[in-house]
Coordinates of C-alpha atoms in Angstrom, one line a residue:
X1447 CA 30.8 40.5 -25.0
X1448 CA 29.5 37.5 -22.8
X1449 CA 25.7 36.7 -22.5
X1450 CA 25.7 38.1 -19.2
X1451 CA 27.3 41.4 -20.1
X1452 CA 24.6 41.4 -23.1
X1453 CA 21.7 40.9 -20.1
X1454 CA 23.1 43.8 -18.3
X1455 CA 23.9 46.2 -21.1
X1456 CA 20.3 45.9 -22.3
X1457 CA 18.9 46.2 -18.8
X1458 CA 20.4 49.0 -18.0
X1459 CA 19.4 50.9 -21.2
X1460 CA 15.8 50.1 -20.7
X1461 CA 16.1 51.4 -17.1
X1462 CA 17.8 54.9 -18.8
X1463 CA 15.9 55.2 -22.2
X1464 CA 12.1 53.7 -21.5
X1465 CA 11.8 53.9 -17.6
X1466 CA 13.8 57.0 -16.8
X1467 CA 15.2 56.2 -13.4
X1468 CA 17.7 58.3 -12.0
X1469 CA 20.5 55.9 -11.0
X1470 CA 21.3 58.2 -8.1
X1471 CA 18.0 57.2 -6.6
X1472 CA 17.4 54.9 -3.6
X1473 CA 14.9 52.3 -5.3
X1474 CA 12.1 51.1 -3.0
X1475 CA 10.4 48.0 -3.5
X1476 CA 6.7 47.6 -3.3
X1477 CA 3.8 45.2 -2.1
X1478 CA 2.1 44.1 -5.1
X1479 CA -0.5 42.0 -3.1
X1480 CA -3.0 41.9 -0.2
X1481 CA -1.9 40.1 3.1
X1482 CA -4.6 37.5 2.2
X1483 CA -3.4 36.7 -1.2
X1484 CA 0.2 36.9 0.1
X1485 CA -1.0 33.8 2.5
X1486 CA -2.3 32.2 -0.6
X1487 CA 0.5 32.4 -2.4
X1488 CA 3.0 31.0 0.7
X1489 CA 0.3 28.1 1.0
X1490 CA 0.8 27.1 -2.5
X1491 CA 4.9 27.4 -2.1
X1492 CA 4.9 25.8 1.4
X1493 CA 6.6 22.3 0.7
X1494 CA 8.9 23.9 -2.1
X1495 CA 10.2 26.9 0.8
X1496 CA 10.7 23.5 3.1
X1497 CA 13.0 22.2 0.6
X1498 CA 14.8 25.4 -0.7
X1499 CA 15.6 26.1 3.2
X1500 CA 16.9 22.8 3.9
X1501 CA 19.2 22.8 1.0
X1502 CA 20.1 26.9 1.4
X1503 CA 20.8 26.9 5.5
X1504 CA 23.5 24.0 4.1
X1505 CA 25.0 26.3 1.7
X1506 CA 25.0 29.2 4.4
X1507 CA 26.9 26.7 6.8
X1508 CA 29.4 26.1 4.2
X1509 CA 29.8 29.7 3.5
X1510 CA 30.5 30.3 6.8
X1511 CA 32.3 33.8 7.4
X1512 CA 30.8 35.2 4.3
X1513 CA 27.7 37.5 5.5
X1514 CA 25.1 35.6 3.3
X1515 CA 21.2 36.7 3.0
X1516 CA 18.8 34.2 1.0
X1517 CA 16.1 35.3 -0.9
X1518 CA 12.8 33.3 -2.3
X1519 CA 10.6 34.8 -4.7
X1520 CA 7.8 33.2 -7.0
X1521 CA 7.7 33.1 -11.2
X1522 CA 6.5 36.7 -10.9
X1523 CA 9.7 37.9 -8.8
X1524 CA 7.2 38.3 -5.2
X1525 CA 9.5 37.5 -2.3
X1526 CA 8.2 34.9 -0.8
X1527 CA 11.1 34.1 2.4
X1528 CA 13.9 36.1 3.7
X1529 CA 16.5 34.6 6.0
X1530 CA 20.4 34.6 6.5
X1531 CA 23.0 36.9 8.1
X1532 CA 21.6 40.2 9.6
X1533 CA 24.9 41.9 9.0
X1534 CA 23.7 43.0 5.7
X1535 CA 20.2 44.4 6.9
X1536 CA 21.0 48.1 6.7
X1537 CA 21.5 47.0 2.9
X1538 CA 18.0 45.5 3.0
X1539 CA 16.4 48.3 5.0
X1540 CA 17.4 51.1 2.6
X1541 CA 15.8 49.2 -0.3
X1542 CA 12.8 48.2 1.8
X1543 CA 13.3 44.4 0.8
X1544 CA 10.4 42.3 3.0
X1545 CA 8.5 39.4 2.5
X1546 CA 5.5 40.3 -0.1
X1547 CA 7.3 43.0 -2.2
X1548 CA 8.1 42.5 -6.1
X1549 CA 11.2 42.8 -7.9
X1550 CA 10.0 45.0 -10.9
X1551 CA 12.8 46.3 -13.7
X1552 CA 10.8 49.3 -13.7
X1553 CA 10.9 50.1 -10.4
X1554 CA 13.9 48.8 -9.1
X1555 CA 16.5 48.8 -12.0
X1556 CA 18.4 46.2 -13.1
X1557 CA 18.4 43.4 -10.4
X1558 CA 19.3 39.6 -10.6
X1559 CA 15.8 38.0 -9.7
X1560 CA 14.2 40.1 -13.0
X1561 CA 17.1 38.8 -15.6
X1562 CA 17.2 35.2 -14.2
X1563 CA 13.1 35.0 -14.6
X1564 CA 13.7 37.0 -17.8
X1565 CA 16.5 34.8 -19.3
X1566 CA 15.4 31.3 -17.4
X1567 CA 19.0 31.1 -16.5
X1568 CA 21.4 31.9 -13.2
X1569 CA 22.4 35.5 -13.1
X1570 CA 25.3 37.1 -11.2
X1571 CA 25.2 41.4 -10.2
X1572 CA 28.1 42.5 -8.9
X1573 CA 28.5 46.1 -7.4
X1574 CA 28.5 48.5 -10.4
X1575 CA 26.6 46.0 -12.7
X1576 CA 23.2 47.4 -11.0
X1577 CA 21.8 50.3 -12.3
X1578 CA 20.9 51.9 -9.1
X1579 CA 24.7 53.3 -7.4
X1580 CA 22.8 52.2 -4.1
X1581 CA 23.1 48.7 -4.5
X1582 CA 27.0 49.1 -6.0
X1583 CA 28.2 47.7 -2.5
X1584 CA 26.6 44.4 -3.0
X1585 CA 26.7 41.1 -5.3
X1586 CA 23.4 39.4 -5.9
X1587 CA 23.5 35.9 -7.5
X1588 CA 19.8 34.8 -8.8
X1589 CA 19.0 31.0 -9.7
X1590 CA 15.3 30.1 -11.4
X1591 CA 14.1 26.8 -10.5
X1592 CA 11.2 24.4 -11.8
X1593 CA 9.1 22.0 -10.4
X1594 CA 6.2 21.0 -12.9
X1595 CA 5.8 18.2 -15.2
X1596 CA 5.7 21.0 -18.0
X1597 CA 9.0 22.6 -17.0
X1598 CA 7.4 25.8 -16.2
X1599 CA 9.3 28.2 -14.0
X1600 CA 8.5 27.8 -10.2
X1601 CA 10.5 30.7 -9.3
X1602 CA 13.8 31.8 -8.2
X1603 CA 16.5 31.4 -5.1
X1604 CA 18.9 34.4 -4.7
X1605 CA 22.1 35.0 -2.5
X1606 CA 23.3 38.8 -1.4
X1607 CA 26.4 39.5 -0.1
X1608 CA 28.7 42.3 0.4
X1609 CA 31.0 43.3 -3.0
X1610 CA 34.2 42.6 -0.6
X1611 CA 33.1 39.2 -0.2
X1612 CA 31.8 38.4 -4.0
X1613 CA 33.2 35.3 -5.5
X1614 CA 32.9 34.1 -9.3
X1615 CA 32.1 30.7 -7.3
X1616 CA 29.3 31.7 -5.4
X1617 CA 27.1 31.4 -8.4
X1618 CA 28.2 27.6 -9.5
X1619 CA 27.5 27.0 -5.8
X1620 CA 23.7 28.5 -5.7
X1621 CA 23.3 26.4 -9.2
X1622 CA 24.5 23.2 -7.6
X1623 CA 21.9 23.9 -5.0
X1624 CA 19.2 24.8 -7.2
X1625 CA 19.7 21.5 -9.2
X1626 CA 19.8 19.6 -6.1
X1627 CA 16.3 21.6 -5.1
X1628 CA 14.8 20.5 -8.5
X1629 CA 15.5 17.1 -8.0
X1630 CA 14.1 16.9 -4.4
X1631 CA 10.8 18.7 -5.6
X1632 CA 10.3 16.0 -8.6
X1633 CA 11.3 13.3 -6.1
X1634 CA 8.7 14.4 -3.4
X1635 CA 6.1 15.0 -6.2
X1636 CA 6.5 11.7 -7.6
X1637 CA 6.1 10.0 -3.7
X1638 CA 3.1 12.2 -3.8
X1639 CA 1.9 10.3 -6.5
X1640 CA 2.6 7.1 -5.5
X1641 CA 1.5 7.4 -2.2
X1642 CA -2.2 8.7 -3.6
X1643 CA -1.8 5.8 -6.1
X1644 CA -1.2 3.3 -3.3
X1645 CA -4.3 5.1 -1.1
X1646 CA -6.4 4.8 -4.1
X1647 CA -5.3 1.1 -4.3
X1648 CA -5.3 0.3 -1.0
X1649 CA -8.5 1.8 0.0
X1650 CA -10.5 0.5 -3.3
X1651 CA -9.8 -3.1 -3.0
X1652 CA -12.4 -5.3 -1.3
X1653 CA -9.6 -7.2 0.8
X1654 CA -8.8 -5.8 4.6
X1655 CA -4.9 -4.7 4.6
X1656 CA -3.3 -4.2 7.6
X1657 CA 0.2 -3.3 7.7
X1658 CA 2.5 -3.3 10.7
X1659 CA 6.2 -2.2 11.7
X1660 CA 8.2 -5.2 13.4
X1661 CA 7.1 -4.2 16.7
X1662 CA 3.5 -5.2 15.8
X1663 CA 2.4 -1.4 15.5
X1664 CA -0.2 -0.6 12.8
X1665 CA 1.3 1.4 10.0
X1666 CA -1.5 0.9 7.5
X1667 CA -5.2 0.1 8.1
X1668 CA -7.9 0.6 5.0
X1669 CA -10.8 1.1 4.7
X1670 CA -12.1 -3.2 4.0
X1671 CA -10.4 -3.6 7.1
X1672 CA -12.7 -1.0 8.9
X1673 CA -15.9 -2.5 7.1
X1674 CA -15.0 -6.3 7.9
X1675 CA -13.6 -5.6 11.5
X1676 CA -16.4 -3.1 12.2
X1677 CA -13.5 -1.4 14.1
X1678 CA -12.4 1.9 13.4
X1679 CA -9.0 3.3 11.9
X1680 CA -9.1 6.0 14.7
X1681 CA -9.8 3.3 17.5
X1682 CA -6.7 1.0 15.7
X1683 CA -4.3 3.6 15.7
X1684 CA -5.4 4.6 19.2
X1685 CA -5.4 1.1 21.0
X1686 CA -3.6 -1.3 18.5
X1687 CA -4.3 -4.4 16.3
X1688 CA -5.1 -6.3 19.8
X1689 CA -8.7 -5.1 19.4
X1690 CA -8.4 -8.0 16.4
X1691 CA -7.3 -10.7 18.3
X1692 CA -8.1 -13.2 15.5
X1693 CA -5.7 -11.0 13.1
X1694 CA -3.1 -10.2 16.0
X1695 CA -2.0 -13.4 16.8
X1696 CA -1.0 -14.6 13.1
X1697 CA 1.0 -11.3 12.7
X1698 CA 2.7 -11.9 15.5
X1699 CA 3.2 -15.2 14.9
X1700 CA 4.7 -13.9 11.2
X1701 CA 7.1 -11.5 13.2
X1702 CA 8.2 -14.2 15.7
X1703 CA 9.1 -17.0 13.0
X1704 CA 9.3 -14.6 9.4
X1705 CA 6.9 -17.5 8.0
X1706 CA 4.3 -16.7 5.6
X1707 CA 0.6 -17.9 6.7
X1708 CA -1.8 -18.4 3.9
X1709 CA -5.7 -19.1 3.5
X1710 CA -5.9 -19.4 7.1
X1711 CA -10.0 -19.5 8.0
X1712 CA -10.7 -17.4 11.3
X1713 CA -13.6 -16.6 12.9
X1714 CA -14.2 -12.5 13.4
X1715 CA -16.2 -11.7 16.6
X1716 CA -18.0 -8.7 15.8
X1717 CA -19.4 -5.9 18.7
X1718 CA -22.7 -6.2 18.4
X1719 CA -23.1 -8.3 15.4
X1720 CA -23.0 -11.7 14.0
X1721 CA -19.7 -13.4 13.7
X1722 CA -17.9 -13.5 10.2
X1723 CA -15.9 -16.0 8.4
X1724 CA -12.6 -15.2 6.9
X1725 CA -9.7 -15.8 5.1
X1726 CA -6.2 -14.8 6.0
X1727 CA -3.1 -14.3 4.7
X1728 CA 0.0 -12.4 6.6
X1729 CA 3.6 -12.2 5.0
X1730 CA 6.5 -10.9 6.5
X1731 CA 8.4 -7.6 5.1
X1732 CA 12.3 -7.5 4.6
X1733 CA 15.0 -5.3 4.1
X1734 CA 18.3 -6.0 3.8
X1735 CA 17.6 -9.5 4.9
X1736 CA 15.7 -8.0 8.6
X1737 CA 12.1 -8.4 9.2
X1738 CA 10.7 -4.9 9.1
X1739 CA 7.0 -5.8 9.4
X1740 CA 4.1 -7.6 8.3
X1741 CA 1.6 -7.7 5.6
X1742 CA -1.7 -9.0 6.6
X1743 CA -4.6 -9.2 4.0
X1744 CA -8.2 -10.7 4.6
X1745 CA -11.2 -11.4 2.9
X1746 CA -15.0 -11.8 4.5
X1747 CA -16.0 -15.5 3.4
X1748 CA -19.4 -15.0 5.4
X1749 CA -21.8 -14.6 2.0
X1750 CA -19.7 -17.3 0.3
X1751 CA -20.1 -20.1 3.2
X1752 CA -23.8 -19.0 3.2
X1753 CA -23.9 -19.6 -0.6
X1754 CA -22.3 -22.7 -0.1
X1755 CA -24.8 -24.0 2.0
X1756 CA -27.7 -22.8 -0.1
X1757 CA -26.0 -24.8 -3.2
X1758 CA -25.9 -27.9 -0.3
X1759 CA -29.5 -27.3 0.4
X1760 CA -30.3 -26.9 -3.8
X1761 CA -28.8 -29.9 -4.3
X1762 CA -30.6 -31.7 -1.8
X1763 CA -34.1 -30.3 -2.9
X1764 CA -33.2 -31.3 -6.5
X1765 CA -32.4 -35.0 -5.7
X1766 CA -35.8 -35.0 -3.7
X1767 CA -37.1 -33.6 -6.7
X1768 CA -36.0 -36.5 -8.9
X1769 CA -36.9 -38.9 -6.3
X1770 CA -40.4 -37.6 -6.0
X1771 CA -40.4 -37.5 -10.2
X1772 CA -39.7 -41.4 -10.0
X1773 CA -41.8 -41.8 -7.1
X1774 CA -44.8 -40.5 -9.1
X1775 CA -44.6 -42.6 -12.2
X1776 CA -44.0 -45.7 -9.9
X1777 CA -47.0 -45.1 -7.3
X1778 CA -49.4 -42.9 -9.7
X1779 CA -50.7 -46.2 -11.9
X1780 CA -51.7 -48.3 -9.3
X1781 CA -53.2 -45.6 -7.3
X1782 CA -55.4 -44.8 -10.5
X1783 CA -56.5 -48.8 -10.5
X1784 CA -57.1 -48.8 -6.7
X1785 CA -59.3 -45.6 -6.8
X1786 CA -61.1 -46.9 -9.8
X1787 CA -61.5 -50.3 -7.9
X1788 CA -62.9 -48.5 -4.8
X1789 CA -65.5 -46.7 -6.6
X1790 CA -67.1 -49.6 -7.9
X1791 CA -66.9 -50.8 -4.7
X1792 CA -69.2 -47.8 -3.4
X1793 CA -71.6 -48.7 -5.9
X1794 CA -72.3 -52.4 -5.0
X1795 CA -71.4 -52.4 -1.1
X1796 CA -72.8 -51.8 1.6
X1797 CA -69.6 -50.7 3.8
X1798 CA -69.8 -47.1 1.9
X1799 CA -68.2 -45.6 5.2
X1800 CA -65.2 -47.3 5.2
X1801 CA -64.9 -47.4 1.4
X1802 CA -65.1 -43.5 1.2
X1803 CA -62.1 -43.0 4.3
X1804 CA -60.1 -45.5 2.0
X1805 CA -61.0 -43.1 -1.1
X1806 CA -60.3 -39.9 0.8
X1807 CA -56.9 -41.2 1.7
X1808 CA -55.7 -42.6 -1.6
X1809 CA -57.2 -39.1 -3.3
X1810 CA -54.8 -37.3 -0.2
X1811 CA -51.7 -39.6 -1.7
X1812 CA -52.4 -38.8 -5.3
X1813 CA -52.3 -35.0 -4.3
X1814 CA -48.8 -35.4 -2.5
X1815 CA -47.5 -37.5 -5.8
X1816 CA -48.8 -34.8 -7.8
X1817 CA -47.1 -32.1 -5.7
X1818 CA -43.8 -34.2 -6.2
X1819 CA -44.1 -34.0 -9.8
X1820 CA -44.5 -30.1 -9.7
X1821 CA -41.5 -29.9 -7.5
X1822 CA -39.8 -31.9 -9.4
X1823 CA -40.0 -30.4 -13.0
X1824 CA -38.5 -26.7 -14.0
X1825 CA -40.9 -24.0 -13.4
X1826 CA -42.1 -23.6 -17.2
X1827 CA -44.1 -20.6 -17.4
X1828 CA -45.9 -19.4 -20.8
X1829 CA -45.8 -15.4 -20.5
X1830 CA -48.6 -13.4 -22.0
X1831 CA -50.0 -9.8 -21.6
X1832 CA -52.3 -9.7 -18.8
X1833 CA -54.3 -7.5 -16.8
X1834 CA -53.7 -7.9 -13.3
X1835 CA -56.2 -6.1 -11.8
X1836 CA -58.8 -8.5 -13.6
X1837 CA -56.9 -11.5 -12.9
X1838 CA -57.2 -10.4 -8.9
X1839 CA -60.5 -9.5 -9.6
X1840 CA -61.5 -13.2 -11.4
X1841 CA -59.2 -14.8 -8.5
X1842 CA -60.9 -13.2 -5.6
X1843 CA -64.5 -13.8 -6.8
X1844 CA -63.4 -17.4 -6.7
X1845 CA -62.4 -17.6 -3.3
X1846 CA -65.4 -15.9 -2.2
X1847 CA -67.4 -19.3 -2.2
X1848 CA -64.6 -20.1 0.6
X1849 CA -65.2 -17.6 2.8
X1850 CA -69.4 -18.2 3.4
X1851 CA -68.1 -21.5 5.2
X1852 CA -65.5 -19.7 7.5
X1853 CA -67.6 -17.0 8.4
X1854 CA -64.7 -14.8 6.5
X1855 CA -65.1 -11.9 3.8
X1856 CA -62.4 -10.9 0.8
X1857 CA -62.3 -7.4 -0.1
X1858 CA -60.3 -6.5 -3.3
X1859 CA -58.9 -2.5 -3.8
X1860 CA -57.6 -2.2 -7.2
X1861 CA -54.9 -0.1 -8.6
X1862 CA -55.9 3.0 -10.5
X1863 CA -53.1 2.3 -12.6
X1864 CA -53.5 -0.2 -15.6
X1865 CA -51.5 -3.2 -14.5
X1866 CA -50.9 -4.9 -17.7
X1867 CA -47.3 -6.8 -17.6
X1868 CA -46.1 -9.6 -19.2
X1869 CA -46.8 -13.2 -17.2
X1870 CA -48.4 -16.6 -17.2
X1871 CA -52.1 -16.0 -15.5
X1872 CA -52.3 -19.6 -14.7
X1873 CA -49.4 -20.0 -12.6
X1874 CA -49.8 -16.5 -11.2
X1875 CA -53.6 -17.1 -10.4
X1876 CA -52.2 -20.2 -8.4
X1877 CA -49.8 -18.5 -6.2
X1878 CA -52.6 -15.9 -5.7
X1879 CA -55.3 -18.8 -4.7
X1880 CA -52.7 -20.6 -2.5
X1881 CA -52.1 -17.3 -0.6
X1882 CA -55.5 -16.4 -0.3
X1883 CA -56.4 -19.6 1.3
X1884 CA -53.6 -19.6 3.5
X1885 CA -54.6 -16.3 4.9
X1886 CA -58.5 -17.8 5.1
X1887 CA -57.3 -21.0 6.9
X1888 CA -55.2 -18.6 9.5
X1889 CA -58.6 -17.1 10.6
X1890 CA -60.6 -20.3 11.9
X1891 CA -62.9 -17.6 13.9
X1892 CA -63.8 -15.7 10.8
X1893 CA -62.2 -12.2 9.5
X1894 CA -61.4 -10.2 6.7
X1895 CA -58.7 -10.6 4.2
X1896 CA -57.6 -7.2 2.2
X1897 CA -56.1 -7.8 -0.9
X1898 CA -54.4 -4.7 -2.8
X1899 CA -52.7 -3.9 -5.9
X1900 CA -50.3 -1.0 -6.9
X1901 CA -47.7 0.2 -9.3
X1902 CA -44.4 0.7 -8.1
X1903 CA -43.0 3.7 -10.7
X1904 CA -39.4 3.9 -8.8
X1905 CA -38.8 0.1 -9.3
X1906 CA -41.3 -0.6 -12.0
X1907 CA -42.8 -3.3 -10.6
X1908 CA -46.2 -4.5 -9.9
X1909 CA -46.9 -5.0 -6.0
X1910 CA -49.7 -7.4 -4.7
X1911 CA -50.3 -7.7 -0.9
X1912 CA -53.1 -9.7 0.7
X1913 CA -53.7 -8.9 4.8
X1914 CA -55.1 -11.3 7.2
X1915 CA -56.1 -10.5 11.1
X1916 CA -55.3 -14.2 11.6
X1917 CA -53.1 -16.0 13.9
X1918 CA -49.9 -14.2 12.6
X1919 CA -46.5 -16.1 12.9
X1920 CA -43.3 -15.9 14.9
X1921 CA -40.0 -14.2 13.1
X1922 CA -38.7 -17.8 12.9
X1923 CA -41.6 -19.3 11.5
X1924 CA -41.3 -16.7 8.8
X1925 CA -37.8 -17.3 8.2
X1926 CA -38.8 -21.2 7.4
X1927 CA -41.5 -20.5 5.1
X1928 CA -40.9 -21.6 1.3
X1929 CA -38.4 -24.5 2.5
X1930 CA -39.5 -28.0 1.7
X1931 CA -41.8 -29.6 4.0
X1932 CA -42.0 -26.8 6.4
X1933 CA -45.7 -26.0 7.6
X1934 CA -47.5 -24.2 10.2
X1935 CA -50.8 -26.4 9.5
X1936 CA -51.9 -29.3 11.2
X1937 CA -53.0 -31.0 8.0
X1938 CA -50.3 -29.3 5.9
X1939 CA -47.3 -31.0 3.8
X1940 CA -45.0 -27.8 3.0
X1941 CA -45.1 -28.4 -0.3
X1942 CA -47.6 -25.4 -1.6
X1943 CA -45.1 -22.6 -0.9
X1944 CA -42.1 -24.0 -2.1
X1945 CA -44.0 -24.4 -5.4
X1946 CA -45.6 -20.6 -5.2
X1947 CA -41.8 -19.5 -4.7
X1948 CA -40.5 -21.3 -7.8
X1949 CA -42.9 -19.9 -9.9
X1950 CA -42.6 -16.0 -8.6
X1951 CA -38.8 -16.9 -9.3
X1952 CA -39.3 -17.9 -12.4
X1953 CA -41.0 -14.5 -13.2
X1954 CA -37.7 -12.5 -11.9
X1955 CA -40.3 -11.5 -8.6
X1956 CA -40.2 -12.0 -5.2
X1957 CA -42.2 -12.8 -2.0
X1958 CA -42.3 -10.7 1.5
X1959 CA -44.3 -11.7 4.5
X1960 CA -44.6 -9.2 7.4
X1961 CA -46.5 -11.1 10.6
X1962 CA -46.4 -11.0 14.2
X1963 CA -47.9 -13.4 16.4
X1964 CA -51.5 -12.8 17.1
X1965 CA -51.8 -9.9 14.8
X1966 CA -51.8 -11.4 11.2
X1967 CA -49.9 -11.8 8.5
X1968 CA -49.5 -9.8 5.5
X1969 CA -47.7 -11.2 2.0
X1970 CA -46.4 -8.7 -0.3
X1971 CA -45.6 -10.1 -4.1
X1972 CA -43.6 -8.1 -6.5
X1973 CA -43.7 -8.9 -10.1
X1974 CA -41.5 -7.1 -12.6
X1975 CA -43.2 -4.6 -15.4

């Protein structure tokens, strides 16, 4: 006895002895799901149903002349789709076969769908192989299919025809069709995974990527490309890559001549923003020796170029520092001698007025040389635990002596928190004196300087602010602060703030300015806790 015959015999015995079914009764398929549940199932199986329909319609075409009905179920035997020859509709209506009903042996007797799912192999039932006599006029063929990596059952594909058209070849044709369906489903799944991986890679790279066909129409335009060009993908899809002419020129060149472009420097003109310096590569895409498109990748080099400028500026400052150090050593000794001699002349000469001028200028030169020395040396800090509030109190008291001469005042609002941190007190005091002195000098007609301290818990920083109501500065002047030899004072030499900035930088801190012309200036000093 073949395995088919054994499956059928065991099923019929179950129908008779276990389920007590009447073979002369007409079976009725029943709905087991609500309409909402059924729609969810169809949504899950939508891609599967499309593939199955594509292959099964081909099978129906090649079986021309044989009335055939195709039935697709899920792994529970629930009918998800029905189509085919309407000539056997009478048989379909008799058992109430429609989308949403379920093939269950206990209710409809021996059927090919249940047997195929149970034994996980193709099954053929012809005429009296069915338990119910109502189905003796049809032949049913069912083959299970899988579409998961684990090999789990996806469902069944079945064909139903009249018994007069039954053939031993029908099950073989159905099995071959299901094999093709499984291969196509697996291929589609692999393609989806590759497409997902491709999208992750393309959209996670910092490089802007543009891919076009051989006509220059955009096929791919990633997130980085949107960010760099500041032109959205929707806009590119609608109006084309012509919106970024700097890139379009080279894509068209590659499509026309087939020669790649590498490390081409371009300047992207951005709407409502500064231009961007980019490096561009464009490669032709080939298929069977023919150009089918172009692949362009570009990267924003603006920050890199700005960094290069900063490096050049730093090298200049380093050279100046070395020059200043050498100059200082050469000038310091003769300056000391001259200043000593002028002091002797002051004691014995009546021309004290001129000698005082000479001495003042020499002291100014000595100060300049000393600042060169400080600027030329690396900032060396000696950290120790310091109470910032106490340091500010002492500094403000020290600077109050300057306020009397300038008809000004200084007010200090200490933080309520304990602001102890690891800093070099003498260096930070030098910075504070410089900032407060600048604030006082910005108010020639008098005014008030307000000093505040606070603890920024979120960033774990000590915040010190020094606010004046003096002349203020323009945005351009603020942007120049800290550059060597830049000053807004008539008698300034522009070396104090660079030294202060170096000290703050050595503490891993930062300095920020808020200033408006005619409305005063506020200096913000941030030091890490």
